[in-house]
Amino acid sequence: MRSFPGDRAGFFKLGQGWSEYRLGPKGTPQVAVLSPLPFNLVMRDLSLVLGNIPGINHAMYPDNITIWSRSNSEAQTKEMLQTALEITEECFQDTGRKLSPGESVLFLYRSNRWGGAG
C-alpha cells in the first residue's frame, strides 16, 4: 500500500445522497481489489434501469459497462442500443461520470443459418 500515490480526492453518490468531497493520502487505484466497490455502488441504479429495458442485456465490470441486444433486425438492435445509451448518459449526469466516445464501440454480429459466424 505504500507505493500507492498520495493526495487523492473524491466523492460518490449513492441513491439521492452525496458523500463529502475529501482530500486524503489514501485511495484505491484501479488495480486495487477495492476499486470496483465505489463504481458498483454508484452504478447500481443504472443496472436496475437497464435490467428493465426489454431486449437489452448488460454486464458491469470495474469502470466498464457492456450492453448488448439480440434481435433478428439490425435496425431494431441499433434502436434498442441507442435507447440504452441515452439512458446510461442520463444516469451518468448526476454522478460526475462521462461516457468515453473513444472507448465506445457498436459491434454487430450476424450468424449464418448454419449457426456459424457470417
N, CA, C and O atoms as CSV, one atom per row, in Angstrom:
chain,resi,resn,atom,element,x,y,z
A,1,MET,N,N,0.812,-1.189,0.000
A,1,MET,CA,C,0.000,0.000,0.000
A,1,MET,C,C,0.863,1.263,0.000
A,1,MET,O,O,0.386,2.322,-0.409
A,2,ARG,N,N,2.080,1.182,0.434
A,2,ARG,CA,C,2.921,2.377,0.478
A,2,ARG,C,C,3.231,2.917,-0.907
A,2,ARG,O,O,3.494,4.110,-1.063
A,3,SER,N,N,3.204,2.055,-1.911
A,3,SER,CA,C,3.556,2.526,-3.250
A,3,SER,C,C,2.399,3.240,-3.944
A,3,SER,O,O,2.584,3.778,-5.035
A,4,PHE,N,N,1.208,3.257,-3.339
A,4,PHE,CA,C,0.081,3.960,-3.949
A,4,PHE,C,C,0.349,5.460,-3.915
A,4,PHE,O,O,0.880,5.970,-2.929
A,5,PRO,N,N,-0.011,6.172,-4.981
A,5,PRO,CA,C,0.157,7.625,-4.972
A,5,PRO,C,C,-0.678,8.273,-3.876
A,5,PRO,O,O,-1.743,7.771,-3.516
A,6,GLY,N,N,-0.197,9.370,-3.359
A,6,GLY,CA,C,-0.915,10.078,-2.298
A,6,GLY,C,C,-1.752,11.219,-2.839
A,6,GLY,O,O,-1.923,11.362,-4.049
A,7,ASP,N,N,-2.274,12.035,-1.925
A,7,ASP,CA,C,-3.079,13.208,-2.258
A,7,ASP,C,C,-4.257,12.880,-3.173
A,7,ASP,O,O,-4.462,13.526,-4.200
A,8,ARG,N,N,-5.012,11.881,-2.786
A,8,ARG,CA,C,-6.197,11.507,-3.564
A,8,ARG,C,C,-7.394,12.308,-3.079
A,8,ARG,O,O,-7.465,12.692,-1.911
A,9,ALA,N,N,-8.325,12.554,-3.975
A,9,ALA,CA,C,-9.548,13.268,-3.622
A,9,ALA,C,C,-10.718,12.576,-4.301
A,9,ALA,O,O,-10.570,11.978,-5.367
A,10,GLY,N,N,-11.867,12.665,-3.677
A,10,GLY,CA,C,-13.019,12.068,-4.325
A,10,GLY,C,C,-14.280,12.154,-3.511
A,10,GLY,O,O,-14.277,12.555,-2.347
A,11,PHE,N,N,-15.369,11.764,-4.159
A,11,PHE,CA,C,-16.678,11.692,-3.527
A,11,PHE,C,C,-17.506,10.728,-4.358
A,11,PHE,O,O,-17.098,10.352,-5.457
A,12,PHE,N,N,-18.654,10.326,-3.852
A,12,PHE,CA,C,-19.542,9.490,-4.639
A,12,PHE,C,C,-20.985,9.750,-4.265
A,12,PHE,O,O,-21.286,10.322,-3.218
A,13,LYS,N,N,-21.874,9.313,-5.152
A,13,LYS,CA,C,-23.309,9.475,-4.944
A,13,LYS,C,C,-23.913,8.093,-4.770
A,13,LYS,O,O,-23.609,7.174,-5.530
A,14,LEU,N,N,-24.765,7.949,-3.771
A,14,LEU,CA,C,-25.473,6.700,-3.547
A,14,LEU,C,C,-26.932,7.049,-3.324
A,14,LEU,O,O,-27.267,7.723,-2.350
A,15,GLY,N,N,-27.806,6.597,-4.217
A,15,GLY,CA,C,-29.205,6.994,-4.143
A,15,GLY,C,C,-29.314,8.482,-4.402
A,15,GLY,O,O,-28.842,8.967,-5.431
A,16,GLN,N,N,-29.927,9.214,-3.490
A,16,GLN,CA,C,-30.063,10.664,-3.636
A,16,GLN,C,C,-29.003,11.434,-2.843
A,16,GLN,O,O,-28.962,12.663,-2.903
A,17,GLY,N,N,-28.155,10.734,-2.110
A,17,GLY,CA,C,-27.173,11.403,-1.262
A,17,GLY,C,C,-25.779,11.424,-1.855
A,17,GLY,O,O,-25.387,10.519,-2.592
A,18,TRP,N,N,-25.034,12.471,-1.523
A,18,TRP,CA,C,-23.641,12.624,-1.945
A,18,TRP,C,C,-22.745,12.537,-0.717
A,18,TRP,O,O,-23.082,13.048,0.351
A,19,SER,N,N,-21.618,11.893,-0.882
A,19,SER,CA,C,-20.644,11.896,0.204
A,19,SER,C,C,-19.942,13.252,0.213
A,19,SER,O,O,-20.083,14.044,-0.720
A,20,GLU,N,N,-19.194,13.505,1.264
A,20,GLU,CA,C,-18.383,14.718,1.307
A,20,GLU,C,C,-17.194,14.546,0.374
A,20,GLU,O,O,-16.692,13.436,0.197
A,21,TYR,N,N,-16.744,15.648,-0.225
A,21,TYR,CA,C,-15.544,15.647,-1.044
A,21,TYR,C,C,-14.367,15.695,-0.091
A,21,TYR,O,O,-14.261,16.610,0.727
A,22,ARG,N,N,-13.491,14.725,-0.190
A,22,ARG,CA,C,-12.382,14.652,0.766
A,22,ARG,C,C,-11.043,14.521,0.061
A,22,ARG,O,O,-10.910,13.850,-0.962
A,23,LEU,N,N,-10.075,15.176,0.636
A,23,LEU,CA,C,-8.687,15.012,0.215
A,23,LEU,C,C,-8.025,14.087,1.213
A,23,LEU,O,O,-8.276,14.171,2.415
A,24,GLY,N,N,-7.197,13.222,0.721
A,24,GLY,CA,C,-6.535,12.325,1.652
A,24,GLY,C,C,-5.338,11.643,1.038
A,24,GLY,O,O,-5.191,11.616,-0.184
A,25,PRO,N,N,-4.479,11.092,1.876
A,25,PRO,CA,C,-3.272,10.440,1.389
A,25,PRO,C,C,-3.524,9.023,0.893
A,25,PRO,O,O,-2.618,8.392,0.349
A,26,LYS,N,N,-4.743,8.511,1.071
A,26,LYS,CA,C,-5.023,7.125,0.708
A,26,LYS,C,C,-6.145,7.071,-0.314
A,26,LYS,O,O,-6.936,8.006,-0.440
A,27,GLY,N,N,-6.203,5.979,-1.031
A,27,GLY,CA,C,-7.259,5.767,-2.008
A,27,GLY,C,C,-7.131,4.382,-2.594
A,27,GLY,O,O,-6.279,3.595,-2.181
A,28,THR,N,N,-7.970,4.091,-3.543
A,28,THR,CA,C,-7.904,2.778,-4.174
A,28,THR,C,C,-7.678,2.949,-5.666
A,28,THR,O,O,-8.622,3.237,-6.401
A,29,PRO,N,N,-6.455,2.779,-6.125
A,29,PRO,CA,C,-6.196,2.850,-7.559
A,29,PRO,C,C,-6.981,1.756,-8.282
A,29,PRO,O,O,-7.440,0.801,-7.654
A,30,GLN,N,N,-7.132,1.891,-9.572
A,30,GLN,CA,C,-7.930,0.935,-10.330
A,30,GLN,C,C,-7.410,-0.493,-10.225
A,30,GLN,O,O,-8.188,-1.432,-10.392
A,31,VAL,N,N,-6.163,-0.682,-9.964
A,31,VAL,CA,C,-5.631,-2.040,-9.851
A,31,VAL,C,C,-5.883,-2.643,-8.475
A,31,VAL,O,O,-5.602,-3.823,-8.265
A,32,ALA,N,N,-6.397,-1.872,-7.549
A,32,ALA,CA,C,-6.625,-2.364,-6.192
A,32,ALA,C,C,-7.898,-3.205,-6.134
A,32,ALA,O,O,-8.813,-3.024,-6.937
A,33,VAL,N,N,-7.942,-4.117,-5.180
A,33,VAL,CA,C,-9.081,-5.008,-5.020
A,33,VAL,C,C,-10.360,-4.236,-4.726
A,33,VAL,O,O,-11.427,-4.625,-5.203
A,34,LEU,N,N,-10.286,-3.157,-3.956
A,34,LEU,CA,C,-11.479,-2.402,-3.577
A,34,LEU,C,C,-11.936,-1.389,-4.621
A,34,LEU,O,O,-13.014,-0.814,-4.472
A,35,SER,N,N,-11.160,-1.152,-5.663
A,35,SER,CA,C,-11.525,-0.100,-6.612
A,35,SER,C,C,-12.874,-0.313,-7.289
A,35,SER,O,O,-13.523,0.686,-7.601
A,36,PRO,N,N,-13.352,-1.540,-7.545
A,36,PRO,CA,C,-14.675,-1.692,-8.158
A,36,PRO,C,C,-15.829,-1.319,-7.233
A,36,PRO,O,O,-16.926,-1.031,-7.712
A,37,LEU,N,N,-15.609,-1.318,-5.922
A,37,LEU,CA,C,-16.700,-1.086,-4.985
A,37,LEU,C,C,-17.402,0.255,-5.203
A,37,LEU,O,O,-18.626,0.258,-5.333
A,38,PRO,N,N,-16.702,1.399,-5.251
A,38,PRO,CA,C,-17.415,2.662,-5.482
A,38,PRO,C,C,-18.166,2.664,-6.814
A,38,PRO,O,O,-19.292,3.152,-6.895
A,39,PHE,N,N,-17.541,2.119,-7.851
A,39,PHE,CA,C,-18.207,2.037,-9.156
A,39,PHE,C,C,-19.503,1.241,-9.044
A,39,PHE,O,O,-20.545,1.676,-9.535
A,40,ASN,N,N,-19.443,0.087,-8.406
A,40,ASN,CA,C,-20.631,-0.758,-8.280
A,40,ASN,C,C,-21.718,-0.095,-7.447
A,40,ASN,O,O,-22.900,-0.234,-7.762
A,41,LEU,N,N,-21.349,0.615,-6.400
A,41,LEU,CA,C,-22.347,1.307,-5.583
A,41,LEU,C,C,-23.052,2.402,-6.377
A,41,LEU,O,O,-24.276,2.529,-6.328
A,42,VAL,N,N,-22.277,3.180,-7.100
A,42,VAL,CA,C,-22.841,4.282,-7.865
A,42,VAL,C,C,-23.655,3.768,-9.057
A,42,VAL,O,O,-24.685,4.348,-9.399
A,43,MET,N,N,-23.206,2.700,-9.678
A,43,MET,CA,C,-23.855,2.207,-10.885
A,43,MET,C,C,-25.010,1.240,-10.623
A,43,MET,O,O,-25.626,0.738,-11.563
A,44,ARG,N,N,-25.300,0.983,-9.369
A,44,ARG,CA,C,-26.389,0.064,-9.024
A,44,ARG,C,C,-27.707,0.509,-9.652
A,44,ARG,O,O,-28.429,-0.311,-10.220
A,45,ASP,N,N,-28.025,1.799,-9.554
A,45,ASP,CA,C,-29.270,2.316,-10.122
A,45,ASP,C,C,-29.309,2.126,-11.636
A,45,ASP,O,O,-30.347,1.764,-12.190
A,46,LEU,N,N,-28.189,2.367,-12.304
A,46,LEU,CA,C,-28.135,2.172,-13.750
A,46,LEU,C,C,-28.415,0.718,-14.095
A,46,LEU,O,O,-29.150,0.434,-15.041
A,47,SER,N,N,-27.843,-0.195,-13.345
A,47,SER,CA,C,-28.064,-1.614,-13.595
A,47,SER,C,C,-29.542,-1.974,-13.466
A,47,SER,O,O,-30.064,-2.754,-14.262
A,48,LEU,N,N,-30.211,-1.411,-12.471
A,48,LEU,CA,C,-31.640,-1.678,-12.292
A,48,LEU,C,C,-32.453,-1.146,-13.470
A,48,LEU,O,O,-33.380,-1.809,-13.935
A,49,VAL,N,N,-32.110,0.047,-13.951
A,49,VAL,CA,C,-32.833,0.638,-15.081
A,49,VAL,C,C,-32.581,-0.161,-16.358
A,49,VAL,O,O,-33.522,-0.488,-17.081
A,50,LEU,N,N,-31.313,-0.477,-16.638
A,50,LEU,CA,C,-31.005,-1.247,-17.846
A,50,LEU,C,C,-31.674,-2.620,-17.813
A,50,LEU,O,O,-32.080,-3.141,-18.852
A,51,GLY,N,N,-31.787,-3.197,-16.634
A,51,GLY,CA,C,-32.424,-4.503,-16.495
A,51,GLY,C,C,-33.904,-4.494,-16.814
A,51,GLY,O,O,-34.499,-5.552,-17.017
A,52,ASN,N,N,-34.511,-3.311,-16.862
A,52,ASN,CA,C,-35.937,-3.197,-17.166
A,52,ASN,C,C,-36.221,-2.810,-18.615
A,52,ASN,O,O,-37.382,-2.621,-18.979
A,53,ILE,N,N,-35.196,-2.689,-19.444
A,53,ILE,CA,C,-35.402,-2.360,-20.854
A,53,ILE,C,C,-35.561,-3.672,-21.623
A,53,ILE,O,O,-34.636,-4.483,-21.655
A,54,PRO,N,N,-36.726,-3.887,-22.242
A,54,PRO,CA,C,-36.930,-5.135,-22.990
A,54,PRO,C,C,-35.895,-5.304,-24.099
A,54,PRO,O,O,-35.632,-4.372,-24.859
A,55,GLY,N,N,-35.317,-6.483,-24.185
A,55,GLY,CA,C,-34.366,-6.800,-25.241
A,55,GLY,C,C,-32.942,-6.377,-24.969
A,55,GLY,O,O,-32.057,-6.640,-25.784
A,56,ILE,N,N,-32.694,-5.726,-23.840
A,56,ILE,CA,C,-31.343,-5.249,-23.505
A,56,ILE,C,C,-30.762,-6.101,-22.387
A,56,ILE,O,O,-31.435,-6.402,-21.401
A,57,ASN,N,N,-29.513,-6.481,-22.555
A,57,ASN,CA,C,-28.748,-7.184,-21.522
A,57,ASN,C,C,-27.519,-6.342,-21.209
A,57,ASN,O,O,-27.084,-5.537,-22.032
A,58,HIS,N,N,-26.965,-6.529,-20.026
A,58,HIS,CA,C,-25.766,-5.764,-19.682
A,58,HIS,C,C,-24.934,-6.518,-18.648
A,58,HIS,O,O,-25.424,-7.385,-17.925
A,59,ALA,N,N,-23.670,-6.152,-18.613
A,59,ALA,CA,C,-22.743,-6.653,-17.596
A,59,ALA,C,C,-21.869,-5.477,-17.191
A,59,ALA,O,O,-21.470,-4.667,-18.027
A,60,MET,N,N,-21.577,-5.393,-15.900
A,60,MET,CA,C,-20.738,-4.304,-15.404
A,60,MET,C,C,-19.443,-4.872,-14.850
A,60,MET,O,O,-19.434,-5.860,-14.115
A,61,TYR,N,N,-18.373,-4.232,-15.215
A,61,TYR,CA,C,-17.039,-4.559,-14.746
A,61,TYR,C,C,-16.483,-3.273,-14.133
A,61,TYR,O,O,-17.107,-2.221,-14.269
A,62,PRO,N,N,-15.337,-3.324,-13.468
A,62,PRO,CA,C,-14.775,-2.081,-12.915
A,62,PRO,C,C,-14.573,-1.034,-14.017
A,62,PRO,O,O,-13.810,-1.246,-14.959
A,63,ASP,N,N,-15.262,0.083,-13.881
A,63,ASP,CA,C,-15.181,1.195,-14.832
A,63,ASP,C,C,-15.489,0.795,-16.270
A,63,ASP,O,O,-14.923,1.361,-17.205
A,64,ASN,N,N,-16.382,-0.175,-16.453
A,64,ASN,CA,C,-16.711,-0.634,-17.791
A,64,ASN,C,C,-18.113,-1.225,-17.778
A,64,ASN,O,O,-18.469,-1.979,-16.872
A,65,ILE,N,N,-18.895,-0.884,-18.772
A,65,ILE,CA,C,-20.234,-1.447,-18.920
A,65,ILE,C,C,-20.335,-2.024,-20.324
A,65,ILE,O,O,-19.977,-1.360,-21.297
A,66,THR,N,N,-20.815,-3.245,-20.434
A,66,THR,CA,C,-21.078,-3.856,-21.728
A,66,THR,C,C,-22.584,-4.014,-21.861
A,66,THR,O,O,-23.232,-4.605,-20.997
A,67,ILE,N,N,-23.136,-3.485,-22.944
A,67,ILE,CA,C,-24.570,-3.565,-23.201
A,67,ILE,C,C,-24.752,-4.278,-24.532
A,67,ILE,O,O,-24.089,-3.945,-25.514
A,68,TRP,N,N,-25.651,-5.262,-24.567
A,68,TRP,CA,C,-25.890,-5.974,-25.810
A,68,TRP,C,C,-27.366,-6.304,-25.970
A,68,TRP,O,O,-28.153,-6.258,-25.025
A,69,SER,N,N,-27.703,-6.636,-27.207
A,69,SER,CA,C,-29.073,-6.992,-27.537
A,69,SER,C,C,-29.044,-8.080,-28.597
A,69,SER,O,O,-28.132,-8.137,-29.422
A,70,ARG,N,N,-30.043,-8.934,-28.567
A,70,ARG,CA,C,-30.159,-9.981,-29.579
A,70,ARG,C,C,-31.473,-9.762,-30.319
A,70,ARG,O,O,-32.545,-9.755,-29.714
A,71,SER,N,N,-31.379,-9.587,-31.603
A,71,SER,CA,C,-32.558,-9.367,-32.426
A,71,SER,C,C,-32.239,-9.815,-33.842
A,71,SER,O,O,-31.081,-9.803,-34.260
A,72,ASN,N,N,-33.262,-10.206,-34.572
A,72,ASN,CA,C,-33.069,-10.571,-35.976
A,72,ASN,C,C,-33.029,-9.343,-36.874
A,72,ASN,O,O,-32.696,-9.448,-38.054
A,73,SER,N,N,-33.361,-8.195,-36.332
A,73,SER,CA,C,-33.396,-6.956,-37.098
A,73,SER,C,C,-32.248,-6.045,-36.674
A,73,SER,O,O,-32.143,-5.662,-35.509
A,74,GLU,N,N,-31.394,-5.704,-37.630
A,74,GLU,CA,C,-30.280,-4.803,-37.331
A,74,GLU,C,C,-30.797,-3.440,-36.884
A,74,GLU,O,O,-30.255,-2.845,-35.952
A,75,ALA,N,N,-31.841,-2.945,-37.544
A,75,ALA,CA,C,-32.409,-1.642,-37.180
A,75,ALA,C,C,-32.974,-1.667,-35.764
A,75,ALA,O,O,-32.792,-0.716,-35.003
A,76,GLN,N,N,-33.657,-2.752,-35.411
A,76,GLN,CA,C,-34.221,-2.868,-34.063
A,76,GLN,C,C,-33.111,-2.944,-33.017
A,76,GLN,O,O,-33.214,-2.344,-31.947
A,77,THR,N,N,-32.059,-3.680,-33.331
A,77,THR,CA,C,-30.926,-3.785,-32.416
A,77,THR,C,C,-30.305,-2.412,-32.178
A,77,THR,O,O,-30.049,-2.034,-31.035
A,78,LYS,N,N,-30.064,-1.670,-33.250
A,78,LYS,CA,C,-29.480,-0.332,-33.119
A,78,LYS,C,C,-30.385,0.581,-32.302
A,78,LYS,O,O,-29.900,1.360,-31.482
A,79,GLU,N,N,-31.696,0.491,-32.519
A,79,GLU,CA,C,-32.641,1.329,-31.781
A,79,GLU,C,C,-32.622,1.000,-30.286
A,79,GLU,O,O,-32.619,1.902,-29.448
A,80,MET,N,N,-32.608,-0.288,-29.956
A,80,MET,CA,C,-32.576,-0.686,-28.542
A,80,MET,C,C,-31.278,-0.242,-27.880
A,80,MET,O,O,-31.288,0.237,-26.746
A,81,LEU,N,N,-30.155,-0.402,-28.590
A,81,LEU,CA,C,-28.869,0.006,-28.026
A,81,LEU,C,C,-28.791,1.523,-27.875
A,81,LEU,O,O,-28.207,2.015,-26.909
A,82,GLN,N,N,-29.370,2.271,-28.816
A,82,GLN,CA,C,-29.390,3.729,-28.706
A,82,GLN,C,C,-30.188,4.154,-27.479
A,82,GLN,O,O,-29.785,5.069,-26.760
A,83,THR,N,N,-31.320,3.492,-27.237
A,83,THR,CA,C,-32.125,3.781,-26.046
A,83,THR,C,C,-31.311,3.529,-24.784
A,83,THR,O,O,-31.311,4.349,-23.866
A,84,ALA,N,N,-30.617,2.395,-24.738
A,84,ALA,CA,C,-29.791,2.066,-23.571
A,84,ALA,C,C,-28.671,3.086,-23.388
A,84,ALA,O,O,-28.351,3.458,-22.259
A,85,LEU,N,N,-28.079,3.537,-24.478
A,85,LEU,CA,C,-27.017,4.546,-24.418
A,85,LEU,C,C,-27.547,5.858,-23.849
A,85,LEU,O,O,-26.906,6.465,-22.991
A,86,GLU,N,N,-28.704,6.295,-24.316
A,86,GLU,CA,C,-29.284,7.549,-23.828
A,86,GLU,C,C,-29.635,7.455,-22.344
A,86,GLU,O,O,-29.425,8.410,-21.596
A,87,ILE,N,N,-30.162,6.325,-21.920
A,87,ILE,CA,C,-30.485,6.128,-20.504
A,87,ILE,C,C,-29.213,6.126,-19.666
A,87,ILE,O,O,-29.190,6.683,-18.568
A,88,THR,N,N,-28.160,5.505,-20.177
A,88,THR,CA,C,-26.880,5.483,-19.465
A,88,THR,C,C,-26.343,6.902,-19.301
A,88,THR,O,O,-25.881,7.270,-18.220
A,89,GLU,N,N,-26.402,7.696,-20.362
A,89,GLU,CA,C,-25.945,9.089,-20.270
A,89,GLU,C,C,-26.757,9.868,-19.244
A,89,GLU,O,O,-26.196,10.659,-18.486
A,90,GLU,N,N,-28.075,9.656,-19.210
A,90,GLU,CA,C,-28.928,10.332,-18.224
A,90,GLU,C,C,-28.527,9.945,-16.804
A,90,GLU,O,O,-28.436,10.802,-15.925
A,91,CYS,N,N,-28.289,8.666,-16.583
A,91,CYS,CA,C,-27.893,8.202,-15.248
A,91,CYS,C,C,-26.539,8.774,-14.842
A,91,CYS,O,O,-26.307,9.033,-13.661
A,92,PHE,N,N,-25.650,8.971,-15.801
A,92,PHE,CA,C,-24.320,9.491,-15.508
A,92,PHE,C,C,-24.335,10.975,-15.171
A,92,PHE,O,O,-23.417,11.452,-14.504
A,93,GLN,N,N,-25.346,11.723,-15.610
A,93,GLN,CA,C,-25.371,13.172,-15.410
A,93,GLN,C,C,-25.189,13.560,-13.951
A,93,GLN,O,O,-24.498,14.536,-13.657
A,94,ASP,N,N,-25.786,12.826,-13.046
A,94,ASP,CA,C,-25.733,13.184,-11.626
A,94,ASP,C,C,-24.568,12.549,-10.873
A,94,ASP,O,O,-24.430,12.766,-9.669
A,95,THR,N,N,-23.734,11.774,-11.550
A,95,THR,CA,C,-22.662,11.069,-10.848
A,95,THR,C,C,-21.285,11.675,-11.079
A,95,THR,O,O,-20.331,11.317,-10.390
A,96,GLY,N,N,-21.168,12.587,-12.037
A,96,GLY,CA,C,-19.858,13.130,-12.368
A,96,GLY,C,C,-19.095,12.249,-13.340
A,96,GLY,O,O,-17.979,12.591,-13.732
A,97,ARG,N,N,-19.667,11.132,-13.735
A,97,ARG,CA,C,-19.028,10.248,-14.717
A,97,ARG,C,C,-19.474,10.632,-16.116
A,97,ARG,O,O,-20.539,11.223,-16.296
A,98,LYS,N,N,-18.656,10.295,-17.107
A,98,LYS,CA,C,-18.988,10.557,-18.502
A,98,LYS,C,C,-18.655,9.328,-19.326
A,98,LYS,O,O,-17.718,8.591,-19.021
A,99,LEU,N,N,-19.437,9.119,-20.375
A,99,LEU,CA,C,-19.106,8.053,-21.311
A,99,LEU,C,C,-17.894,8.482,-22.120
A,99,LEU,O,O,-17.699,9.670,-22.375
A,100,SER,N,N,-17.097,7.531,-22.514
A,100,SER,CA,C,-15.912,7.819,-23.305
A,100,SER,C,C,-16.170,7.404,-24.755
A,100,SER,O,O,-16.113,6.215,-25.069
A,101,PRO,N,N,-16.455,8.367,-25.645
A,101,PRO,CA,C,-16.719,8.009,-27.043
A,101,PRO,C,C,-15.565,7.243,-27.679
A,101,PRO,O,O,-15.792,6.387,-28.535
A,102,GLY,N,N,-14.345,7.534,-27.278
A,102,GLY,CA,C,-13.190,6.840,-27.833
A,102,GLY,C,C,-13.108,5.379,-27.426
A,102,GLY,O,O,-12.420,4.588,-28.071
A,103,GLU,N,N,-13.806,5.022,-26.357
A,103,GLU,CA,C,-13.792,3.639,-25.888
A,103,GLU,C,C,-15.143,2.954,-26.088
A,103,GLU,O,O,-15.344,1.827,-25.636
A,104,SER,N,N,-16.066,3.634,-26.765
A,104,SER,CA,C,-17.392,3.073,-27.013
A,104,SER,C,C,-17.440,2.507,-28.424
A,104,SER,O,O,-17.010,3.155,-29.378
A,105,VAL,N,N,-17.964,1.298,-28.550
A,105,VAL,CA,C,-17.970,0.605,-29.832
A,105,VAL,C,C,-19.325,-0.042,-30.062
A,105,VAL,O,O,-19.896,-0.639,-29.150
A,106,LEU,N,N,-19.841,0.076,-31.279
A,106,LEU,CA,C,-21.012,-0.683,-31.689
A,106,LEU,C,C,-20.504,-1.845,-32.516
A,106,LEU,O,O,-19.855,-1.647,-33.543
A,107,PHE,N,N,-20.796,-3.049,-32.075
A,107,PHE,CA,C,-20.336,-4.248,-32.761
A,107,PHE,C,C,-21.560,-5.066,-33.140
A,107,PHE,O,O,-22.312,-5.499,-32.267
A,108,LEU,N,N,-21.764,-5.281,-34.438
A,108,LEU,CA,C,-22.882,-6.100,-34.901
A,108,LEU,C,C,-22.352,-7.457,-35.335
A,108,LEU,O,O,-21.409,-7.544,-36.122
A,109,TYR,N,N,-22.956,-8.499,-34.822
A,109,TYR,CA,C,-22.551,-9.865,-35.141
A,109,TYR,C,C,-23.757,-10.576,-35.734
A,109,TYR,O,O,-24.839,-10.570,-35.146
A,110,ARG,N,N,-23.576,-11.174,-36.869
A,110,ARG,CA,C,-24.632,-11.934,-37.524
A,110,ARG,C,C,-24.180,-13.367,-37.693
A,110,ARG,O,O,-23.071,-13.611,-38.169
A,111,SER,N,N,-25.004,-14.310,-37.319
A,111,SER,CA,C,-24.657,-15.709,-37.582
A,111,SER,C,C,-25.401,-16.155,-38.832
A,111,SER,O,O,-26.511,-15.698,-39.105
A,112,ASN,N,N,-24.776,-17.051,-39.588
A,112,ASN,CA,C,-25.460,-17.547,-40.781
A,112,ASN,C,C,-26.449,-18.644,-40.387
A,112,ASN,O,O,-26.519,-19.019,-39.217
A,113,ARG,N,N,-27.186,-19.143,-41.318
A,113,ARG,CA,C,-28.237,-20.117,-40.994
A,113,ARG,C,C,-27.698,-21.438,-40.478
A,113,ARG,O,O,-28.463,-22.242,-39.945
A,114,TRP,N,N,-26.401,-21.687,-40.622
A,114,TRP,CA,C,-25.807,-22.936,-40.129
A,114,TRP,C,C,-25.270,-22.779,-38.715
A,114,TRP,O,O,-24.727,-23.728,-38.150
A,115,GLY,N,N,-25.415,-21.594,-38.141
A,115,GLY,CA,C,-25.001,-21.395,-36.757
A,115,GLY,C,C,-23.619,-20.815,-36.580
A,115,GLY,O,O,-23.228,-20.503,-35.455
A,116,GLY,N,N,-22.863,-20.659,-37.657
A,116,GLY,CA,C,-21.529,-20.083,-37.536
A,116,GLY,C,C,-21.558,-18.590,-37.789
A,116,GLY,O,O,-22.606,-18.022,-38.097
A,117,ALA,N,N,-20.412,-17.963,-37.659
A,117,ALA,CA,C,-20.332,-16.522,-37.911
A,117,ALA,C,C,-20.531,-16.264,-39.391
A,117,ALA,O,O,-20.074,-17.039,-40.232
A,118,GLY,N,N,-21.209,-15.184,-39.705
A,118,GLY,CA,C,-21.480,-14.878,-41.110
A,118,GLY,C,C,-21.094,-13.486,-41.471
A,118,GLY,O,O,-21.262,-13.077,-42.620
